[in-house]
XYZ file of C-alpha atoms in Angstrom:
441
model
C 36.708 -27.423 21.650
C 33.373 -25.443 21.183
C 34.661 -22.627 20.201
C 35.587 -24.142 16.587
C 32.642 -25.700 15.785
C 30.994 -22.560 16.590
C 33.415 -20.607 14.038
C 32.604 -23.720 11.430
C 28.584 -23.221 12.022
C 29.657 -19.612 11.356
C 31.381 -19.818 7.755
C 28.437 -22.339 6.607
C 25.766 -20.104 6.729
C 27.160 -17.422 3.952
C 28.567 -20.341 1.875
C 24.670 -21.751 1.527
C 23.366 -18.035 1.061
C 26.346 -17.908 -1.618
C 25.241 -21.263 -3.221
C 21.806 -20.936 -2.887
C 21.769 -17.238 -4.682
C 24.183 -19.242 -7.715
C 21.193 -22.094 -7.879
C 18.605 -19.505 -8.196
C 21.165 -17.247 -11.106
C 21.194 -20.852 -12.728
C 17.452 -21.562 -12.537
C 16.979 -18.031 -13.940
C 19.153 -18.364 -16.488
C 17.942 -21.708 -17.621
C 14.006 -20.254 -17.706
C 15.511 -17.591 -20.279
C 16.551 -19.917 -22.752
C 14.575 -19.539 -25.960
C 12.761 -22.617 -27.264
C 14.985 -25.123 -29.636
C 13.778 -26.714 -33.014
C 14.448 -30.482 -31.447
C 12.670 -29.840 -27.737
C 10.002 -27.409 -28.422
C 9.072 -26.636 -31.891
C 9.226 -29.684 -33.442
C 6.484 -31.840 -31.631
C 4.752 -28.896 -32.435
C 5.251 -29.695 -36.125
C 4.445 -32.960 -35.866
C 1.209 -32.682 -33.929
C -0.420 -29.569 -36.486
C 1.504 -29.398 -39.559
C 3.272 -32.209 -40.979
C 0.227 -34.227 -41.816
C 0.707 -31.454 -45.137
C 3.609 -30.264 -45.217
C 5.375 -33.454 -45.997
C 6.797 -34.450 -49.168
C 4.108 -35.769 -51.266
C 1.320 -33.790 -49.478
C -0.948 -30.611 -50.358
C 1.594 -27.837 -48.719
C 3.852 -26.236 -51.006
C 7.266 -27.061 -48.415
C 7.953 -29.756 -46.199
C 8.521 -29.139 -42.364
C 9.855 -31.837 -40.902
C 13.789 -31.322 -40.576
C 15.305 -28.572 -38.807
C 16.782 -28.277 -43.074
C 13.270 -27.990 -44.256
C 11.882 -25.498 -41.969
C 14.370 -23.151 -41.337
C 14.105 -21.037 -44.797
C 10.629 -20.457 -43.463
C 10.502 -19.080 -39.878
C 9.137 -15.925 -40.634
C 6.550 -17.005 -42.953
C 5.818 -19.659 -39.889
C 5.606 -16.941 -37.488
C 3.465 -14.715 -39.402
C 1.004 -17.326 -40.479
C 0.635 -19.128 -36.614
C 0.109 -15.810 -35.565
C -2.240 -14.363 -37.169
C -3.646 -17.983 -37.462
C -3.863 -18.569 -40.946
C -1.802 -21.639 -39.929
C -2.847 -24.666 -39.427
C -5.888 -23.795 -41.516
C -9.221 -23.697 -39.345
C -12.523 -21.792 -40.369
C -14.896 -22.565 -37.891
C -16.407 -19.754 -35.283
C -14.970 -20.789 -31.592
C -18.022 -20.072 -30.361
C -20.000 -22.237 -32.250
C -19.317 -25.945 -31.701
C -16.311 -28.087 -30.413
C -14.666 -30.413 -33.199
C -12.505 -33.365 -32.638
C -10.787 -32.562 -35.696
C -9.775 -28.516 -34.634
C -5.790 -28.479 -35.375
C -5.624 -24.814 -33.991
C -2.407 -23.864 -31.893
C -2.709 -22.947 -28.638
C -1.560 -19.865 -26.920
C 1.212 -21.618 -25.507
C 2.263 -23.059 -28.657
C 2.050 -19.703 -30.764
C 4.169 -18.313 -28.449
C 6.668 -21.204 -28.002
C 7.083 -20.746 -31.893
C 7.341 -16.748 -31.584
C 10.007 -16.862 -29.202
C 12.084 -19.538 -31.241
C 12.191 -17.518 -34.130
C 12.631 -14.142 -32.640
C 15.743 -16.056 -30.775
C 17.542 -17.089 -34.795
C 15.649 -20.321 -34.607
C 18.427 -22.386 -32.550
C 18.469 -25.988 -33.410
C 19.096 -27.436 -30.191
C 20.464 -31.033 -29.588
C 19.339 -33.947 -32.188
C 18.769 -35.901 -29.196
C 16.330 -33.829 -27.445
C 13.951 -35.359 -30.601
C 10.925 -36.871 -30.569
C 10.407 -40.118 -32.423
C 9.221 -39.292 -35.963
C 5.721 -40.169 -36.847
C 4.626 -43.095 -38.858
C 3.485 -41.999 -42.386
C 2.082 -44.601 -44.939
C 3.643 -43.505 -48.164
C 1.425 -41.603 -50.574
C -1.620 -41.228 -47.652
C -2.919 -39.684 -44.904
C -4.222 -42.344 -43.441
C -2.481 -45.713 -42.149
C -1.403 -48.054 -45.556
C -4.956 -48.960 -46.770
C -6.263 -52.562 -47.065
C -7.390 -51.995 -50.611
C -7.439 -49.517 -53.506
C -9.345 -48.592 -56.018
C -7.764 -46.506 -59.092
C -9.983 -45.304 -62.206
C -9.024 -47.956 -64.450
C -8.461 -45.411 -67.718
C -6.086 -41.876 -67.383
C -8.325 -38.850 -68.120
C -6.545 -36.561 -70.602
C -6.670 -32.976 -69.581
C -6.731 -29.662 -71.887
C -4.437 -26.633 -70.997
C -7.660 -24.728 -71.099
C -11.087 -24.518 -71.431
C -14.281 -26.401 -69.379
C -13.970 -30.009 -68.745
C -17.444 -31.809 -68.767
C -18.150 -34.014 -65.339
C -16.162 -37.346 -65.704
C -17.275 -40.542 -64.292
C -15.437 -43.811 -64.488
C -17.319 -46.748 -62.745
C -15.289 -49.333 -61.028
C -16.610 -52.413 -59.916
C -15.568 -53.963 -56.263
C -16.309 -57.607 -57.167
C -16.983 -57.970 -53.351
C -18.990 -61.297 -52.557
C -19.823 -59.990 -49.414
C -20.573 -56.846 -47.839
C -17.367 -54.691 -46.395
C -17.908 -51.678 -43.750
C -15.045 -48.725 -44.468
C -13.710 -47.541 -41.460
C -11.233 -44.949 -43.344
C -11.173 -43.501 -46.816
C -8.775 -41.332 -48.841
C -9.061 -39.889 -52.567
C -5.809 -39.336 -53.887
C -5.609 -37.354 -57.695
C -2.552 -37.762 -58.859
C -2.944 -34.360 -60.406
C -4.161 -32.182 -57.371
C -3.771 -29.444 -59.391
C -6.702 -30.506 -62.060
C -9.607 -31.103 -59.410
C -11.867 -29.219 -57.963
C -13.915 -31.845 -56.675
C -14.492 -35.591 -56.742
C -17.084 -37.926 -55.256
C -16.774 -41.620 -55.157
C -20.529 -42.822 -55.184
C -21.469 -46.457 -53.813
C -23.663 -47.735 -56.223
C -25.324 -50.937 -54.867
C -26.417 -53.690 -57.177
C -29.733 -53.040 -57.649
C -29.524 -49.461 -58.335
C -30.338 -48.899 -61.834
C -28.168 -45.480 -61.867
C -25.866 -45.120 -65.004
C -26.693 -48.912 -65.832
C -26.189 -48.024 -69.729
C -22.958 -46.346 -69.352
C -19.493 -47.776 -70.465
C -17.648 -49.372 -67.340
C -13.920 -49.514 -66.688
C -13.644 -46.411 -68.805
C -14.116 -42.375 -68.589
C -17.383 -40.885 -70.178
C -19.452 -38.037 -69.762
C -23.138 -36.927 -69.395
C -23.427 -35.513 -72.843
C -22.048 -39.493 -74.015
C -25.217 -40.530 -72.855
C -27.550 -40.843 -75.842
C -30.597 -41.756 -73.298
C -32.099 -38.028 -72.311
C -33.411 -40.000 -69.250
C -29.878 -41.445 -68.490
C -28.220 -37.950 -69.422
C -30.549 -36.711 -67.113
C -29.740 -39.099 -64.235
C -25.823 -38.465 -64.672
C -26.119 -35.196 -62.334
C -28.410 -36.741 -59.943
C -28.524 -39.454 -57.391
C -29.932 -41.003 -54.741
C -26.628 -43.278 -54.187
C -24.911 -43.111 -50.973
C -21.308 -41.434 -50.997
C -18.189 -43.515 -50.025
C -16.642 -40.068 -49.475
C -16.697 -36.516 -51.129
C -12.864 -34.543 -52.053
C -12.326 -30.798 -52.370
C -9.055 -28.880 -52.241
C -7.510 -29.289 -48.540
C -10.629 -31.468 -47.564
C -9.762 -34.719 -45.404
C -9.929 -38.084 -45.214
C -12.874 -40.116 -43.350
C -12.061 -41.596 -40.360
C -15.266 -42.938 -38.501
C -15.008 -43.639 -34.719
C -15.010 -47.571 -33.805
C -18.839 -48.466 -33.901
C -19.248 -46.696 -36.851
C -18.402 -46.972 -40.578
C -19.960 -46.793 -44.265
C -21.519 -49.736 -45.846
C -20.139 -51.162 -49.301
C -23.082 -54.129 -50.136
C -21.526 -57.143 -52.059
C -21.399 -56.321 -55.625
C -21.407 -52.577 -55.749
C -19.316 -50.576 -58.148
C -17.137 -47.465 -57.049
C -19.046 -44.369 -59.109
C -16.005 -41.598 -59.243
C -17.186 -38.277 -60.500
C -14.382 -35.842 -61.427
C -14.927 -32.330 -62.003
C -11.202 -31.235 -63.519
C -10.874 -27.626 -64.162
C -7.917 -26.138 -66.687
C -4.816 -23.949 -65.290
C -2.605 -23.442 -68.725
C -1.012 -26.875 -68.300
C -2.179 -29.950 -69.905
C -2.193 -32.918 -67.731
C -3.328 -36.603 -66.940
C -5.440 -37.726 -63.935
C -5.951 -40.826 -62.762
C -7.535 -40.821 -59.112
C -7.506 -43.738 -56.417
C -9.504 -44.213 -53.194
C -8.066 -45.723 -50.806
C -9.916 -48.343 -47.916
C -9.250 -49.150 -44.260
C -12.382 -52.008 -43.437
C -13.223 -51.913 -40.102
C -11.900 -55.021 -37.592
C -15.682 -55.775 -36.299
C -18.576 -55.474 -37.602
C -20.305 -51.861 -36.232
C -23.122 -51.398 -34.620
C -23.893 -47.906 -36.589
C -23.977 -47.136 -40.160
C -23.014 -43.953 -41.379
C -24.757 -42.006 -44.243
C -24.004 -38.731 -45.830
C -26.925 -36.293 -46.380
C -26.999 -33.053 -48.057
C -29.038 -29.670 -48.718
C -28.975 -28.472 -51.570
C -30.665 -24.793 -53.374
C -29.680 -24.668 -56.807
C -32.184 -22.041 -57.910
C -30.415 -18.657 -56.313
C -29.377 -15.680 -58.478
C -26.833 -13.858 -56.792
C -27.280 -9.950 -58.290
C -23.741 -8.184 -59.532
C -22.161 -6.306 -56.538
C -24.179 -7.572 -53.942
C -22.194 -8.550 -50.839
C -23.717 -10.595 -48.018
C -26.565 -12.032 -50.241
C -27.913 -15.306 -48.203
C -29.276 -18.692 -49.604
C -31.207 -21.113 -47.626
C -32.130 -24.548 -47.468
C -33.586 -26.924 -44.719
C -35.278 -30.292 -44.553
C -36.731 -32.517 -41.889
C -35.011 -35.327 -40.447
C -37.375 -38.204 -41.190
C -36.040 -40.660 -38.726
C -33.531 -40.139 -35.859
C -29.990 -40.220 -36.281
C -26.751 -39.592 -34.825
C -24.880 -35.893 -36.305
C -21.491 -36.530 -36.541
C -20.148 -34.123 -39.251
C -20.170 -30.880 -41.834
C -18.793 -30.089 -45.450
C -19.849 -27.447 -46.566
C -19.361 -26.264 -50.440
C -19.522 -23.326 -52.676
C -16.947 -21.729 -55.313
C -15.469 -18.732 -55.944
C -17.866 -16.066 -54.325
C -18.539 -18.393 -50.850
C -17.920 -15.846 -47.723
C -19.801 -18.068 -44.734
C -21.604 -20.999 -44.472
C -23.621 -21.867 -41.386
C -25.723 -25.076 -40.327
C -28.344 -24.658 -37.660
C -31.143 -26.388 -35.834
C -34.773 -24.753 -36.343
C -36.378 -25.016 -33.266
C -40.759 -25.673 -33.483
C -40.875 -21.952 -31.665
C -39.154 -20.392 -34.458
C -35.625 -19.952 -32.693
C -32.110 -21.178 -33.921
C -29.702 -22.854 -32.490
C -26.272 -22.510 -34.273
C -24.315 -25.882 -34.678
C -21.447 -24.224 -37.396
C -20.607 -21.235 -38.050
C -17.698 -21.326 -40.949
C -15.608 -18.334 -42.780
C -15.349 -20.275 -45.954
C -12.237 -19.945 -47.782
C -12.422 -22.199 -51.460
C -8.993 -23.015 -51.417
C -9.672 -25.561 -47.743
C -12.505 -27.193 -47.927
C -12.284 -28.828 -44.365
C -15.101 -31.205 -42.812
C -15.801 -30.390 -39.422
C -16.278 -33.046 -36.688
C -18.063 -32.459 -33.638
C -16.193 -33.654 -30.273
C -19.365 -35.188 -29.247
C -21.723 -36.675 -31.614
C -25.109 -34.880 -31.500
C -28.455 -37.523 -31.463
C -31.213 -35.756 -33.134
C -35.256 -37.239 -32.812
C -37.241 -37.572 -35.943
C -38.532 -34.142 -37.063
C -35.309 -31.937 -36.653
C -35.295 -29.241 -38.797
C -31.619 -28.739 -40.323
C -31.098 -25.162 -41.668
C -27.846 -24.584 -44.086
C -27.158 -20.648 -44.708
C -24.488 -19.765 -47.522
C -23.482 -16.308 -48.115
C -21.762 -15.047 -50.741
C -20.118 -11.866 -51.497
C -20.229 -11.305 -55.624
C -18.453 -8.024 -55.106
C -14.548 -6.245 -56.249
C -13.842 -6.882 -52.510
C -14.044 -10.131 -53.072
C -10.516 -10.807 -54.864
C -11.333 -14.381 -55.845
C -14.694 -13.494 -58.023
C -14.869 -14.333 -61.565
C -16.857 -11.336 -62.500
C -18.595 -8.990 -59.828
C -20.474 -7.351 -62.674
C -22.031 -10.412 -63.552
C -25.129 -12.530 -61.989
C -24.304 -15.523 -60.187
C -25.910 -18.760 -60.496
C -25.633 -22.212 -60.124
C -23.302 -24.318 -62.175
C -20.832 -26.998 -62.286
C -17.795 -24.488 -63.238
C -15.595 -22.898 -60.977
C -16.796 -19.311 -62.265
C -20.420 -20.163 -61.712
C -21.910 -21.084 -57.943
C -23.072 -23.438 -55.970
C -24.680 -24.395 -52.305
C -24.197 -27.536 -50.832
C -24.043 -28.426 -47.649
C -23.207 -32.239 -46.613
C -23.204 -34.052 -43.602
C -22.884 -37.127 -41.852
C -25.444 -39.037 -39.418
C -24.952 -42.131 -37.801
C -27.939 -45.199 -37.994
C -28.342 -48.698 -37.203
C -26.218 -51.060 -38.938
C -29.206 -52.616 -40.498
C -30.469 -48.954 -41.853
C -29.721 -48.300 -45.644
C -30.185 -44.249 -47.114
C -33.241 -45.218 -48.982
C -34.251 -46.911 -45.304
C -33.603 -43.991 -43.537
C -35.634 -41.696 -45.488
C -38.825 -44.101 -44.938
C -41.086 -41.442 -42.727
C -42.487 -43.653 -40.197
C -46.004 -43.026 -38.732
C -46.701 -41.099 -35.945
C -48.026 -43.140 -33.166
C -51.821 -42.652 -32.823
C -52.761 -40.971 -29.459
């Protein structure tokens, strides 16, 4: 009777080396299968890319069916490999930002292999649940919105003067903005906006038409024409090609007093097609009152001359923080000729400390946020550093043989550098910059 079982221990032992060698073939085999559109790629998609390249949004294609995206695979390739896609400007080494959609290495490659193996769809079910998009935003379906009450008429070509169109919020009381989109409804025509709180007892623009478009060269008042380019209002939020929209982390939001007006200045340029504009913000309030206000600063030069064919030429501007504050964010602006921009802290010994480093591209002009919040004491010295390069390199300049200098036109320059800080609740902008006296010893 032994002798069996002995023959039956016998013929087990190649049948497991048999099955064991086929589990291992399978496991193999399974690791070699390329990456599907359903499984790999597309929570890819829906993670970097799709808040653009939806229907409705900046990007020039959708990407959110397998339909959609596979006419594009090698553009998508080429462009997540050499990282032109999703579009990030910032120096790694400079800085962590909440708001960095880079791919990683894993990703890159997961989208590599898929299209070097004919993009295979894979099974529908394999899916992730789509993302919720409010229609027409970025942002979740705002509580309110504000629209410039009058269309502004656009030339084919030609300079279009600043436009302002004043809104007023009729709010009886105040309302904090946790989120904030502007929306053109002719991308195409702007090259920047800023919506401007203007609290009640501002005297800014006070002569100028309301509920309808106008101009600085309108005003009759040389002391109000004057005023049109410049003031001390705080900004609900500031809109550039591929710039984003504000969302504040809970604690913190921007302040809209009880009977402000909405300020929208529109810089439209002209591309050969006549068009109409008509620009909204739109508002998420926050659900509790915050315990932080925040305020958007900025340093400014506008006295550089940038010499014809003169590459790497540097501006700089700095100022003094006159109270402390929380940094929470950068946007930096120039036009045409911008190359880098750079924010850093001045230290009392003379040495920097680099906060941003960005290789600016005109055509995405992001706001970076920092991962953690930065508090800075009273006294900081904020540094902003814009280079340009006013060369034929450069393939966007106007004219390399001409001087550069500031101006409100795309072909001319400028050198701004915003960003946001975080105060108490109870702090205004005119507040914050109230130098307080040092402590006697």
């Amino acid at each position: 009777m032994r002798r069996p079982a002995v023959r039956f221990r016998a013929r087990i032992k190649p049948m497991f080396r048999a099955c064991l060698f086929l589990v291992t073939l399978l496991s193999a085999a399974y690791a070699q299968q390329p990456p599907t559109f359903y499984k790999d790629v597309l929570p890819i998609l829906q993670a970097h890319c799709q808040n653009c390249h939806r229907t409705g949004e900046i990007a020039p294609m959708p990407l959110v069916t397998y339909e959609d995206t596979k006419p594009w695979v090698t553009a998508m390739k080429s462009a997540v490999q050499s990282k032109q896609m999703p579009p990030w400007f910032a120096d790694a080494k400079y800085g962590h930002f909440s708001n960095d959609p880079s791919l990683s290495a894993f990703e890159i490659a997961t989208i590599q292999k898929w299209v070097d193996a004919h993009a295979p769809a894979g099974n529908v079910h394999d899916a992730p649940p789509p993302p919720h998009w409010a229609e027409g935003w970025i942002i979740p379906q705002p509580d309110q919105i504000f629209t410039m009450p009058v269309p502004v008429h656009l030339p084919a070509s030609g300079d279009v003067e600043y436009t302002y169109e004043i809104v007023p919020t009729h709010f009886q009381e105040g309302r904090w903005v946790q989120m904030s989109e502007v929306r053109p409804t002719s991308r195409d025509h702007v090259h920047h906006a800023v919506v401007y709180i203007r609290p009640p007892d501002s005297t800014w623009l006070r002569d100028a038409p309301v509920n309808k478009p106008f101009t600085a060269s309108e005003m009759t008042d040389p002391k109000a024409h004057a005023e049109a380019l410049a003031t001390t209002s705080d900004m609900l939020l500031v809109y550039a090609p591929g710039s984003e929209p504000d969302r504040w982390p809970e604690g913190m939001a921007k302040y809209i007093p009880a009977g402000s007006d909405l300020i929208f200045q529109m810089h439209y340029t002209t591309n050969g097609q006549a068009a109409t504009d008509q620009t909204s913000i739109g508002v998420l309030y926050s659900k509790q009152p915050p315990t932080q206000r925040v305020l958007t600063l900025q340093l400014t030069n506008h006295t550089f001359i940038i010499p014809p064919e003169t590459d790497d030429y540097q501006v700089y501007r700095r100022g003094t923080l006159p109270n402390d504050c929380t940094l929470l964010s950068f946007f930096p602006h120039m036009h045409l000729r911008g190359k880098r921009f750079e924010y850093n802290i001045v230290h009392a010994d003379g040495t920097i400390e680099p906060l941003l480093k960005v290789n600016y591209d005109f055509h995405w002009q992001l706001s970076y946020r920092l991962a953690q919040p930065l508090p800075l004491k009273a006294g900081t010295v904020i540094q902003a550093v814009a280079t340009y390069d006013n060369t034929e390199n450069n393939m966007h300049n106007p004219d390399p043989k001409k001087s550069a200098r500031w101006g409100g036109q795309t072909y001319e320059e400028m050198m701004v550098g915003f960003f946001d800080v975080a105060v108490p609740a109870t702090t205004d902008k005119e507040e914050f910059f109230e130098r307080k006296p040092s402590p006697r010893k």
